[in-house]
Short mmCIF file of C-alpha atoms and ligand atoms in Angstrom, two decimals:
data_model
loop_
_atom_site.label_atom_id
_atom_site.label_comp_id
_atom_site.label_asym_id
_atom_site.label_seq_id
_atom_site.Cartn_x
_atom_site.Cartn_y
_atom_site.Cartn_z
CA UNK A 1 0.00 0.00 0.00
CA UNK A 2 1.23 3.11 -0.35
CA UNK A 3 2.84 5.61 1.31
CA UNK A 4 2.47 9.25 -0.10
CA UNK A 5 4.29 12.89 0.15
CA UNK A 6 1.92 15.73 -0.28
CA UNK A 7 4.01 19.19 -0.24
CA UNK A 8 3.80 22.82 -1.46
CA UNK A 9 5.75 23.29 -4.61
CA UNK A 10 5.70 26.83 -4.75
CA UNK A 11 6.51 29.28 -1.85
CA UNK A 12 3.68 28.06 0.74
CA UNK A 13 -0.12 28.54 0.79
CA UNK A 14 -0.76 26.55 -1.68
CA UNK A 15 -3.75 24.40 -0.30
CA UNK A 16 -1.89 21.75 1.72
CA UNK A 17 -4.52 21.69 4.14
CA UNK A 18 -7.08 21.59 1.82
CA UNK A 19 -5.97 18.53 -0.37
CA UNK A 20 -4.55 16.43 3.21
CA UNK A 21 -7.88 16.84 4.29
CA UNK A 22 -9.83 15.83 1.07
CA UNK A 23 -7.04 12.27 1.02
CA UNK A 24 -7.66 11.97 5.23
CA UNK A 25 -10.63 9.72 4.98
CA UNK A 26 -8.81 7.14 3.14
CA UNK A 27 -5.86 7.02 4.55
CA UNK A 28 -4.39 5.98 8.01
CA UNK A 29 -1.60 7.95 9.23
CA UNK A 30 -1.31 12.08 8.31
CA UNK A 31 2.30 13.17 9.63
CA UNK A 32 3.89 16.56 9.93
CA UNK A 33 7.26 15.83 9.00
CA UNK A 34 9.02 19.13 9.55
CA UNK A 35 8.41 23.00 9.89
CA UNK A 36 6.12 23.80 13.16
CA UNK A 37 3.66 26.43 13.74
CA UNK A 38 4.55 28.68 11.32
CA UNK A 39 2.24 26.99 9.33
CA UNK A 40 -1.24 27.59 8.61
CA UNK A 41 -3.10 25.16 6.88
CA UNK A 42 -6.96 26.12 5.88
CA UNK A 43 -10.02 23.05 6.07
CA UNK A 44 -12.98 23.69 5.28
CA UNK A 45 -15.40 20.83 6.18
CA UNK A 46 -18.72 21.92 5.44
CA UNK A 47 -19.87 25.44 7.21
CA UNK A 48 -16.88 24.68 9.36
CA UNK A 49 -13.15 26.52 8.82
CA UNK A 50 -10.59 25.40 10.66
CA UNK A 51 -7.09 27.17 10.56
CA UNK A 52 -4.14 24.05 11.59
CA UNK A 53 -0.60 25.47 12.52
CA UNK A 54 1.15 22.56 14.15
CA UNK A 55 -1.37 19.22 14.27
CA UNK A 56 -1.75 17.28 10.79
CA UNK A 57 -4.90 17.92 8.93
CA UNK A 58 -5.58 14.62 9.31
CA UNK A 59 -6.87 15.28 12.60
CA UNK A 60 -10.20 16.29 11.23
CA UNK A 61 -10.88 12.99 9.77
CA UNK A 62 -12.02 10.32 12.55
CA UNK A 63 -10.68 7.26 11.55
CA UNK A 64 -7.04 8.23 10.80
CA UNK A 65 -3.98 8.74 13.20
CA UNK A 66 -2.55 12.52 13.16
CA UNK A 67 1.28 12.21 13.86
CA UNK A 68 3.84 15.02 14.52
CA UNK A 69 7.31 13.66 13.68
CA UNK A 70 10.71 13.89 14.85
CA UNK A 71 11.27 16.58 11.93
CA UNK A 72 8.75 19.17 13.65
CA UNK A 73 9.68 21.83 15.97
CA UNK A 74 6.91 21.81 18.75
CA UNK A 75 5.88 24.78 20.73
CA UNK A 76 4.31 22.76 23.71
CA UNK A 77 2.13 25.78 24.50
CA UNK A 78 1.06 25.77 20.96
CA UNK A 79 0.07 22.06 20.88
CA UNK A 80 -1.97 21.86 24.23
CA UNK A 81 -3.83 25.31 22.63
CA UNK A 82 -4.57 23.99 19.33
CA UNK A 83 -5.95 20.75 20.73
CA UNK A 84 -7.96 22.26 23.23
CA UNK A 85 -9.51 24.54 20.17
CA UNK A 86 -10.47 21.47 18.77
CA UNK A 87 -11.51 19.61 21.41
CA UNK A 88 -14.27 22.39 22.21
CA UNK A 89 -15.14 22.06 18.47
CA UNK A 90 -16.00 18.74 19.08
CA UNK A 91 -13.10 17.16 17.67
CA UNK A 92 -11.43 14.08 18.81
CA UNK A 93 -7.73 14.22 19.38
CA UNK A 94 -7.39 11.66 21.41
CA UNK A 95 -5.55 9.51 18.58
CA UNK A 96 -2.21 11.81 18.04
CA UNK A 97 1.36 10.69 18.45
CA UNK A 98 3.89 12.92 18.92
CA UNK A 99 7.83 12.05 18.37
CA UNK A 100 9.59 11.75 21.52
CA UNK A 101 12.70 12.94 19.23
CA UNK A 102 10.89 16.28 18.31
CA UNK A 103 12.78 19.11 19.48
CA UNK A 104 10.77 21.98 21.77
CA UNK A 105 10.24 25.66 20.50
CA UNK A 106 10.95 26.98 24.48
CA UNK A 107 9.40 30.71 24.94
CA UNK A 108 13.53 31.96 24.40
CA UNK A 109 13.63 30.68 21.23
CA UNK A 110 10.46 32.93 19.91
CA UNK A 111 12.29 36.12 21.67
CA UNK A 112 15.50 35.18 19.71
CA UNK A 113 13.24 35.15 16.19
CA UNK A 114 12.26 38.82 17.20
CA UNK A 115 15.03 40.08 18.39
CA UNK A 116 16.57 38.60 15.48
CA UNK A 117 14.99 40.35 12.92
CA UNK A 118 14.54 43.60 14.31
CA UNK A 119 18.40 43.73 14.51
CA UNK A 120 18.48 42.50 10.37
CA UNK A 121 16.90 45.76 9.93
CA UNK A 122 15.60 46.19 6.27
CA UNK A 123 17.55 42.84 6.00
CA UNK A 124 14.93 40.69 7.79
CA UNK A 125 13.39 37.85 6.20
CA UNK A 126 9.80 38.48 7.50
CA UNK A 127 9.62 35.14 9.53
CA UNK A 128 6.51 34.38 11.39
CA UNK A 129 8.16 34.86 14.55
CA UNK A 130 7.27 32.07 15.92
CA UNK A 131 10.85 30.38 17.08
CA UNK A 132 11.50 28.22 14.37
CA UNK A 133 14.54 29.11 13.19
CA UNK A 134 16.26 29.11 16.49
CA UNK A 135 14.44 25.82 17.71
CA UNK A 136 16.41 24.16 14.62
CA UNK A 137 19.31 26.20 14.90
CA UNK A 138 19.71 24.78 18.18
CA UNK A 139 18.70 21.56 17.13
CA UNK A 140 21.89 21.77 14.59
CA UNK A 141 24.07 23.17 17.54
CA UNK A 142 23.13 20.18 19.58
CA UNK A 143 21.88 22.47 22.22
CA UNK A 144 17.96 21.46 21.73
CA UNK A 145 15.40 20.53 24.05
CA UNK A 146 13.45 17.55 22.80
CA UNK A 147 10.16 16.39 23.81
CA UNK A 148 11.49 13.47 25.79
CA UNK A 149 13.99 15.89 27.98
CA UNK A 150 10.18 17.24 29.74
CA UNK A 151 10.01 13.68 31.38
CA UNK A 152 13.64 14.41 32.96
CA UNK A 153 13.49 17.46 35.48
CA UNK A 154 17.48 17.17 35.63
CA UNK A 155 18.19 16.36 32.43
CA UNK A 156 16.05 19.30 31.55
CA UNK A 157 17.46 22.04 33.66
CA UNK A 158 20.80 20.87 32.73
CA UNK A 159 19.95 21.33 28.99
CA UNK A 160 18.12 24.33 29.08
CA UNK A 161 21.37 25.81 30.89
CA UNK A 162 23.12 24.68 29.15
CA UNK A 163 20.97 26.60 25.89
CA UNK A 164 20.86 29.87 27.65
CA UNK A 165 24.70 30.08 28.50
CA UNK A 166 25.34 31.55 25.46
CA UNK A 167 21.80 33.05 24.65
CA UNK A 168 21.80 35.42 28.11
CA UNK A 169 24.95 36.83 26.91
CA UNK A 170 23.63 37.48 23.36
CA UNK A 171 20.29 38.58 24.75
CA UNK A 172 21.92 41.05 27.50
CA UNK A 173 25.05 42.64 26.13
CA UNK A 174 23.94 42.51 22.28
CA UNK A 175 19.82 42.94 22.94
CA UNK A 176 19.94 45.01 25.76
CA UNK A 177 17.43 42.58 26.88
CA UNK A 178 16.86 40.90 30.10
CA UNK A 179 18.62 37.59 30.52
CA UNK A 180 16.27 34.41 30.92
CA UNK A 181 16.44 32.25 34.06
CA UNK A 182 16.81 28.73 33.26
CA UNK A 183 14.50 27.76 36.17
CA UNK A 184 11.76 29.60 35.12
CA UNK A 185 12.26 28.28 31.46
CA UNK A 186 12.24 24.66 33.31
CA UNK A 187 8.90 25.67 35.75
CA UNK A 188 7.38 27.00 32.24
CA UNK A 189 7.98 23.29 30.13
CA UNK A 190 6.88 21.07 33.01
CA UNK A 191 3.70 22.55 33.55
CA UNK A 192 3.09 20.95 29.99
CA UNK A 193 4.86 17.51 30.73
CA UNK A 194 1.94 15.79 31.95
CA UNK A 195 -0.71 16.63 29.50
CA UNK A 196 1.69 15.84 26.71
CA UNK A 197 3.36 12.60 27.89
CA UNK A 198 0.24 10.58 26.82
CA UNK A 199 0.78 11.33 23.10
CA UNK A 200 4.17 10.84 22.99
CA UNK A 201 5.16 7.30 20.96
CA UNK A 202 8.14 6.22 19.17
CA UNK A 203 6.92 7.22 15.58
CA UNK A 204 9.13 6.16 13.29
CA UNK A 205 8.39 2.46 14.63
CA UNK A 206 5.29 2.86 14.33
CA UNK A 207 4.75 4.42 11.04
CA UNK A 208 7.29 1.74 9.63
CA UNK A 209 5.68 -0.62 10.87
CA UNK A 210 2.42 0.59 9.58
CA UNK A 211 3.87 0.87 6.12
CA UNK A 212 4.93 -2.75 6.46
CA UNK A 213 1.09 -3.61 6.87
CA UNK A 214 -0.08 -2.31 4.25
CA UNK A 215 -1.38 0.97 5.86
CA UNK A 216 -1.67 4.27 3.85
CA UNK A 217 0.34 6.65 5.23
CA UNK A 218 0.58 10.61 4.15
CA UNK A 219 3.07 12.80 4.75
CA UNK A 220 1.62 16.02 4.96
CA UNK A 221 4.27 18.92 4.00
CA UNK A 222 4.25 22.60 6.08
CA UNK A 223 5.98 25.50 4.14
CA UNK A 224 6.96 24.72 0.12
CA UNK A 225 9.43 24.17 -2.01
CA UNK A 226 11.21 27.46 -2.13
CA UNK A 227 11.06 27.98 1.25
CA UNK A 228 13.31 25.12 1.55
CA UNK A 229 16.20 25.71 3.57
CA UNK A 230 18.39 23.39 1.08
CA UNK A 231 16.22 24.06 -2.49
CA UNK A 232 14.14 26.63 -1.51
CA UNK A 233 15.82 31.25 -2.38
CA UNK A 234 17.91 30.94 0.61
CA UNK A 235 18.32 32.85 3.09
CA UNK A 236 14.52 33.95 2.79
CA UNK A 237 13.68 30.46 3.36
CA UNK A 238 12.44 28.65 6.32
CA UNK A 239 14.64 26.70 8.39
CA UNK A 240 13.78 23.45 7.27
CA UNK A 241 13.41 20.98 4.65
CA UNK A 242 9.59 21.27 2.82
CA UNK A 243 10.95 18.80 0.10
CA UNK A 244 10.39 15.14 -0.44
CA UNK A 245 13.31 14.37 1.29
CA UNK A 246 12.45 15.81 4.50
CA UNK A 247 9.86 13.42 4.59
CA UNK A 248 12.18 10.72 5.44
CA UNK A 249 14.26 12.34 7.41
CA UNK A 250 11.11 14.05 9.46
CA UNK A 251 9.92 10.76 10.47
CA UNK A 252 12.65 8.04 10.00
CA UNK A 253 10.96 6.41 6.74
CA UNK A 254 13.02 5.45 3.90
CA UNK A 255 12.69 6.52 0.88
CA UNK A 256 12.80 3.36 -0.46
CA UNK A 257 8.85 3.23 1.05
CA UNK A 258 8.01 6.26 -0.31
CA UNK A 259 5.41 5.62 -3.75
CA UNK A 260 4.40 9.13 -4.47
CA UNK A 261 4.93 12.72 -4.07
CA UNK A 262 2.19 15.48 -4.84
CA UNK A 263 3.24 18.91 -5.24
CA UNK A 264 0.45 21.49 -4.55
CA UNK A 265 0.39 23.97 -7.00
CA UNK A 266 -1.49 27.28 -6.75
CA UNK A 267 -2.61 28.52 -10.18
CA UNK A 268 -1.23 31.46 -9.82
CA UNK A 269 1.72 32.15 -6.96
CA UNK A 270 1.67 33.61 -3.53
CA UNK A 271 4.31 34.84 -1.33
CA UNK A 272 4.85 35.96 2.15
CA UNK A 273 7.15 37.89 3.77
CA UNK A 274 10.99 38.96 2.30
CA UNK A 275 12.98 37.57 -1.04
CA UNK A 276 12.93 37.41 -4.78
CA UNK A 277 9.52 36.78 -6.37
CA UNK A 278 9.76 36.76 -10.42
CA UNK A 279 5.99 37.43 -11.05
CA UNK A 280 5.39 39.33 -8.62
CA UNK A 281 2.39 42.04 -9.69
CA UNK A 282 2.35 45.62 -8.04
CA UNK A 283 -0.58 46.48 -10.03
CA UNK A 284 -4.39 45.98 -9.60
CA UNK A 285 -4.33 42.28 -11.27
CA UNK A 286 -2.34 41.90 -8.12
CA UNK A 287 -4.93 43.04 -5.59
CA UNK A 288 -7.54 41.34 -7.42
CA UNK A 289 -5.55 38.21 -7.27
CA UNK A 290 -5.44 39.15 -3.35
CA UNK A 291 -8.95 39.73 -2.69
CA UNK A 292 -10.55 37.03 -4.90
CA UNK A 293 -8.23 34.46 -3.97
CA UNK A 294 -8.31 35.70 0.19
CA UNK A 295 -4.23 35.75 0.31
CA UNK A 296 -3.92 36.78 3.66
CA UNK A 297 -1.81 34.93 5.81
CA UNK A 298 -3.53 32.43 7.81
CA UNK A 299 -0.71 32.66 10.60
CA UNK A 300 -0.11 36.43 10.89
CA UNK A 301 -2.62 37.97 8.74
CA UNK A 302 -0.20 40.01 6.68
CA UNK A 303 -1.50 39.95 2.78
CA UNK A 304 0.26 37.97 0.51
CA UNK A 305 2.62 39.13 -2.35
CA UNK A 306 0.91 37.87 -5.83
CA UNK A 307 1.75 36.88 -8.93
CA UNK A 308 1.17 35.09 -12.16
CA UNK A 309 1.84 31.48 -12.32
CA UNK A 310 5.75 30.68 -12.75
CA UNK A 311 6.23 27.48 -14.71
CA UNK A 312 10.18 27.99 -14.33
CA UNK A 313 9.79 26.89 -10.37
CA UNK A 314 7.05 24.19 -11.23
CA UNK A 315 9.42 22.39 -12.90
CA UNK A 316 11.94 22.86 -10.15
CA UNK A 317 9.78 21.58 -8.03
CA UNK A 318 9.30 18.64 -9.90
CA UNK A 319 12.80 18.32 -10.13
CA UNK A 320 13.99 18.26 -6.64
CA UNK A 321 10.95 16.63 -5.09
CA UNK A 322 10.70 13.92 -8.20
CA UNK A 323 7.42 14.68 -8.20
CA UNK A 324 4.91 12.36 -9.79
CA UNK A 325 1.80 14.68 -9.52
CA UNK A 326 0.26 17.97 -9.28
CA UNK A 327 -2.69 18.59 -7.37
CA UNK A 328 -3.62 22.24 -8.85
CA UNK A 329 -5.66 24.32 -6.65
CA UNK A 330 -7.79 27.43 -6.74
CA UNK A 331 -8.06 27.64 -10.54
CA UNK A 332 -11.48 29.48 -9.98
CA UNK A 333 -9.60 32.50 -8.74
CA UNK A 334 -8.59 33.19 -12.17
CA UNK A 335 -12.00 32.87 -13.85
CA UNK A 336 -12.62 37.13 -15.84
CA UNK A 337 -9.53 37.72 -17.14
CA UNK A 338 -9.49 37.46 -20.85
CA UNK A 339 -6.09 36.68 -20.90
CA UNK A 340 -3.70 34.73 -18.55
CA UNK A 341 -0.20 35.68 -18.33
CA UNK A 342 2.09 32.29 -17.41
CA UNK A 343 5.96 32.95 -17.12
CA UNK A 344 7.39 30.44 -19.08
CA UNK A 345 10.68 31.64 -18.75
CA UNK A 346 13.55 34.28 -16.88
CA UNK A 347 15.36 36.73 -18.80
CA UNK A 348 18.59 37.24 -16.68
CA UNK A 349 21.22 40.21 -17.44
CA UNK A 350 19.38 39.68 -21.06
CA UNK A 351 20.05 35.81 -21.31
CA UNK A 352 16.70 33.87 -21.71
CA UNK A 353 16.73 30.58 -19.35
CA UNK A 354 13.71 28.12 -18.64
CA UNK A 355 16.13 26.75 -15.64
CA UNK A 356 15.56 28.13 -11.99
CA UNK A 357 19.00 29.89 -11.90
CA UNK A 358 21.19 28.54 -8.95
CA UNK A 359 22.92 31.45 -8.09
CA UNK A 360 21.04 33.90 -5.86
CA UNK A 361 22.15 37.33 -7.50
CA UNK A 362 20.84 35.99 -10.73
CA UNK A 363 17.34 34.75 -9.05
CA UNK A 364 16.43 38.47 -7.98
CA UNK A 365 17.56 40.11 -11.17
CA UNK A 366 15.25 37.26 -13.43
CA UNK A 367 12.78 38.89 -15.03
CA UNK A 368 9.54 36.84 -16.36
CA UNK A 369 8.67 36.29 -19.97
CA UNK A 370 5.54 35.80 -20.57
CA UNK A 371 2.67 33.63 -22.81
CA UNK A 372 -0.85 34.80 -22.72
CA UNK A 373 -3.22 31.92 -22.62
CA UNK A 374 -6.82 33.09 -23.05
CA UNK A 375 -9.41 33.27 -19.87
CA UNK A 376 -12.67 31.97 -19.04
CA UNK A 377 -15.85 34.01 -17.72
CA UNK A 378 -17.98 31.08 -16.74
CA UNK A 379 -18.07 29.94 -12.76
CA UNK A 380 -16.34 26.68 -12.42
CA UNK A 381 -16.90 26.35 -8.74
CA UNK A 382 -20.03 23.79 -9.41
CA UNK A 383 -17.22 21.96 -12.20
CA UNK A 384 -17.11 17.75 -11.22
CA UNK A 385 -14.85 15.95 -13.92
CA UNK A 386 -12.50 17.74 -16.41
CA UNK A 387 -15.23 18.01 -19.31
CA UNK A 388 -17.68 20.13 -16.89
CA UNK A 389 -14.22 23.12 -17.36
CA UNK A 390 -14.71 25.89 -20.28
CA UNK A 391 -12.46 24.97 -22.74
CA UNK A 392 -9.90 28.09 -22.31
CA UNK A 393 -10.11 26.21 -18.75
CA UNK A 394 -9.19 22.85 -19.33
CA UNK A 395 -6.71 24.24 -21.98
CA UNK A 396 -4.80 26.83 -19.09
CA UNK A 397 -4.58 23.11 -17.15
CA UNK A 398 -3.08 21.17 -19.77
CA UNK A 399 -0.73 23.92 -21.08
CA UNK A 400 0.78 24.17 -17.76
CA UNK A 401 1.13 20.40 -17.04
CA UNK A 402 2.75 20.45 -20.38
CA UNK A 403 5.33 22.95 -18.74
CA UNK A 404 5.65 21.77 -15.18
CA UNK A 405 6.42 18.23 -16.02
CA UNK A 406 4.27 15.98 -13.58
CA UNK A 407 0.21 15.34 -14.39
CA UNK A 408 -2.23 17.22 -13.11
CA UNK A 409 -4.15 14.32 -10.95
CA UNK A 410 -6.78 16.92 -9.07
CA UNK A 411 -7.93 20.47 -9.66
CA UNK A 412 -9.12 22.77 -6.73
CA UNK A 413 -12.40 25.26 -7.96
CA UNK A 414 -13.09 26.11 -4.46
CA UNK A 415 -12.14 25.89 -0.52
CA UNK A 416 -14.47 23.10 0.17
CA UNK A 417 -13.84 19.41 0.51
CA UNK A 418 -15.67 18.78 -2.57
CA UNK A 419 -14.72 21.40 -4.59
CA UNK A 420 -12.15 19.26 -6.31
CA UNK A 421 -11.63 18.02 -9.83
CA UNK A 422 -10.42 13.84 -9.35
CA UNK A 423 -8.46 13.42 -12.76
CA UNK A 424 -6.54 10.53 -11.72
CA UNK A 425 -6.27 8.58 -8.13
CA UNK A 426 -3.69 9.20 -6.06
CA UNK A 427 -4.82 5.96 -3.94
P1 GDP B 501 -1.74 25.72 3.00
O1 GDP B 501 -0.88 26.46 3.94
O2 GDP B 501 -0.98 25.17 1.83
O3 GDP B 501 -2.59 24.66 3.65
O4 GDP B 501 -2.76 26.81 2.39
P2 GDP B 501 -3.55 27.95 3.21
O5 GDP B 501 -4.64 27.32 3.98
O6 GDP B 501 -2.60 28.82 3.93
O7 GDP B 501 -4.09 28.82 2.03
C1 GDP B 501 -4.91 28.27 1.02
C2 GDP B 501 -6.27 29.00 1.02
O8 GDP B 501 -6.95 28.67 -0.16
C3 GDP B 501 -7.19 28.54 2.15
O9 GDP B 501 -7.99 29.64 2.51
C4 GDP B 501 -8.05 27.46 1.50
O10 GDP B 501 -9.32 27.31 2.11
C5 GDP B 501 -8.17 28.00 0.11
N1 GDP B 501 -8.31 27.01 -0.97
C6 GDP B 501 -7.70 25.79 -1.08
N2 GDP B 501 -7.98 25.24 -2.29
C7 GDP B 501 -8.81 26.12 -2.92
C8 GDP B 501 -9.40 26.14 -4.23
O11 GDP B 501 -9.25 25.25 -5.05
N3 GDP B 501 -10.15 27.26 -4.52
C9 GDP B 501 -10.33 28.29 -3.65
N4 GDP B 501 -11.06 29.35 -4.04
N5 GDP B 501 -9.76 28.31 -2.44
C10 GDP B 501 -9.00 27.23 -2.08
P1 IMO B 502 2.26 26.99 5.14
O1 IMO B 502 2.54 25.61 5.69
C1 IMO B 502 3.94 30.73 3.66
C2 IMO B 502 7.71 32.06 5.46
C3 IMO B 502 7.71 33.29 6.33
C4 IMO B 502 9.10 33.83 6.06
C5 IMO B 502 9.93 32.54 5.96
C6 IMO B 502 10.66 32.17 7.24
O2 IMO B 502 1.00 27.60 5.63
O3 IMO B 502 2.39 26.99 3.66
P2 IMO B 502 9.86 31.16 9.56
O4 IMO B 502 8.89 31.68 10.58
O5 IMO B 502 9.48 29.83 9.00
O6 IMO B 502 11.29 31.20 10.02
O7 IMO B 502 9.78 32.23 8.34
O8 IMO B 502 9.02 31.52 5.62
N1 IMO B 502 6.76 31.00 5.87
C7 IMO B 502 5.63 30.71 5.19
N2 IMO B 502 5.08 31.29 4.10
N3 IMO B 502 3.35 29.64 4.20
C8 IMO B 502 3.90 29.04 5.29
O9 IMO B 502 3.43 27.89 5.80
C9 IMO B 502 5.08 29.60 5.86
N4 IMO B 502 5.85 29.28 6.91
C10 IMO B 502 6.89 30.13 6.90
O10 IMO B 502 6.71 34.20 5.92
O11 IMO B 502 9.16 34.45 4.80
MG1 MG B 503 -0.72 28.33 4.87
#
């Protein structure tokens, strides 16, 4: 049976939640495999929204097991929140597992992200300051707290002293800030330990085990492709790895077990916060894109940068993630323009390329060339199968499978659960 990758291929935002949720009933496992709560991943089930930042989407569907693995940075303050949230909503939770090998976003590693960007200046990246990139900074350092330290109250304190050593000078003599007390960071993470130890499991047995029964698993990516700390316009990235191969190191599967990987692709492309964006529109196509398509951030509610659809980093994305679908999503945000710009290619220092150019200098001075593929005016939202699209519709699809180099298995004409296209199966 198989086990499945389902990631962002563009720059985040591109309807993760959306298409985890729409696979969740017929699979077992959803797990978060890296990334934290800087994610925000949108379901809408019904007259119900829910907004996910750290849990798996699978959490909404009852019969599957939601699993945060080692890969994730947890924020244990986060977790309890977001589960409680649910829980109120009358969703069970009860079924989660949580990687005893996950490191701990502690409240000094959100300060750092702040104070960390306020000092870039007009150099930030615009994270969501929500600790991640210290959590795995620290994680690299081999000064992390993981999950299973909260079940040690020495081990703990010496760790977390061992973290702040270096961090109270930083924060004091750099900052001007106050210096953290260890203790109180300790007092702070076992207040948590109990309500968390009963969800904490030894995931990558489990899951491989799983796999080895002929359970679906889904690996449900946070972030995208370019955000990738390895593949993605570095530095604006995120501090972790979005692509395929995070998903095996995220949870300890091989990717020898791995059968598929679905990139979600918006139809169009969205960014937030700082770094080079080809397509990027300044104009009113690009508020219209904003306000039809509701690209505002579902984690900090700043509006998201929009362009046109870039089939240069599509095919990246296929590229680095091997991807052997697309599931394309919110097509129906571009129905009433008569005309479609796509960029096909960059013109760079005036040298055309249809290759994502590795060097970062070139990647901020690549400027899109454009085809014009004509629009649609009819609603698509009510659209089943591929034949219910206009024409100029199903065309826009296949010219840009054509250039992105994966099929386009699904195709998203609306937020809801069943506001999806099935072209092919992905089970
Ligand atoms: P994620 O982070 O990749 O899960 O995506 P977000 O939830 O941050 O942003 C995607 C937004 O688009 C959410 O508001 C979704 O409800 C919405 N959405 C997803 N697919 C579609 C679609 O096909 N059409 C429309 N109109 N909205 C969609
Ligand atoms: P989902 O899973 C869009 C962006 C931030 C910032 C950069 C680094 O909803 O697609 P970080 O806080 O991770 O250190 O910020 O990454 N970013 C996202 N952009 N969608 C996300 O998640 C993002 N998570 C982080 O805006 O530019
Ligand atoms: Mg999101």
């Amino acid at each position: 049976m198989p086990a499945l990758v389902l990631l962002g291929a563009q720059w985040g935002d591109e309807g993760k939640g959306k298409a985890t949720d729409l696979l969740g009933g017929s699979v077992d496992y959803v797990v978060r495999y890296q990334g934290g709560n800087n994610a925000g991943h949108t379901v809408v089930v019904g007259d119900q929204k829910y907004a996910l930042h750290l849990l798996p989407s699978g959490i909404l569907s009852p019969g599957c097991v939601p699993v945060i693995g080692n890969g994730v940075v947890v924020d244990p303050s986060v977790l309890l929140s977001e589960l409680s949230g649910l829980n109120e909503r009358g969703v069970d939770t009860s079924k989660l597992l949580l990687s005893g090998n996950a490191h701990l976003i502690t409240p000094y590693h959100a300060t750092l992200d702040k104070v960390t960007e306020r000092f870039l200046g007009k150099r930030k990246i615009g994270t969501t300051g929500r600790g991640i990139g210290p959590s795995y900074a620290d994680k690299i350092n081999r000064v992390g707290i993981r999950v299973q330290d909260l079940f040690d109250e020495s081990i703990l304190l010496q760790k977390v002293e061992a973290a702040l050593d270096f961090k109270n000078q930083v924060l004091a003599k750099l900052y001007n800030r106050r210096a953290i007390s260890p203790q109180q960071v300790v007092d702070e993470l076992l207040g948590y330990a109990d309500q968390i130890k009963g969800y904490v499991a030894d995931t990558t047995l489990i899951l491989n085990q799983a796999i080895d029964d002929d359970k679906v698993v889904l690996f449900e990516g946070g972030q995208g492709t370019l955000l990738d700390v390895d593949h993605g316009t570095y530095p604006f990235v995120t501090s972790s790895n979005p692509t395929a191969g995070g998903a095996c190191t995220g949870s300890g599967v091989g990717p020898t077990k791995i059968s598929r990987v679905i990139g979600i692709l918006k139809a169009y492309t969205t960014r937030v916060g700082a770094g080079p964006f080809p397509t990027e529109l300044f104009d009113e196509d690009g508020e219209a894109l904003r306000s039809i398509g509701g690209e505002f951030g579902v984690t900090t509610g700043r509006n998201r940068r929009c362009g046109w659809f870039d089939a240069v980093i599509a095919r990246y994305a296929t590229r680095v993630n091997g991807l052997t679908d697309f599931f394309l999503t919110k097509l129906d945000v571009l129905t009433g323009w008569e005309r479609i710009p796509v960029c096909v290619a960059y013109e760079i220092d005036g040298e055309r390329t249809t290759e994502l150019p590795y060097n970062q200098s070139d990647f901020h001075h690549a400027k899109p060339v454009y085809e014009y593929l004509p629009g649609w005016s009819e609603d698509i939202t009510k659209a089943k199968t591929f034949a219910d699209l206009p024409k100029n519709a199903q065309a826009y699809v296949k010219t840009l499978e054509e250039m992105s180099g994966a099929p386009i298995s699904a195709i998203g004409v609306g937020p809801g659960r069943d506001e999806t296209i099935e072209v092919n199966s992905f089970l």
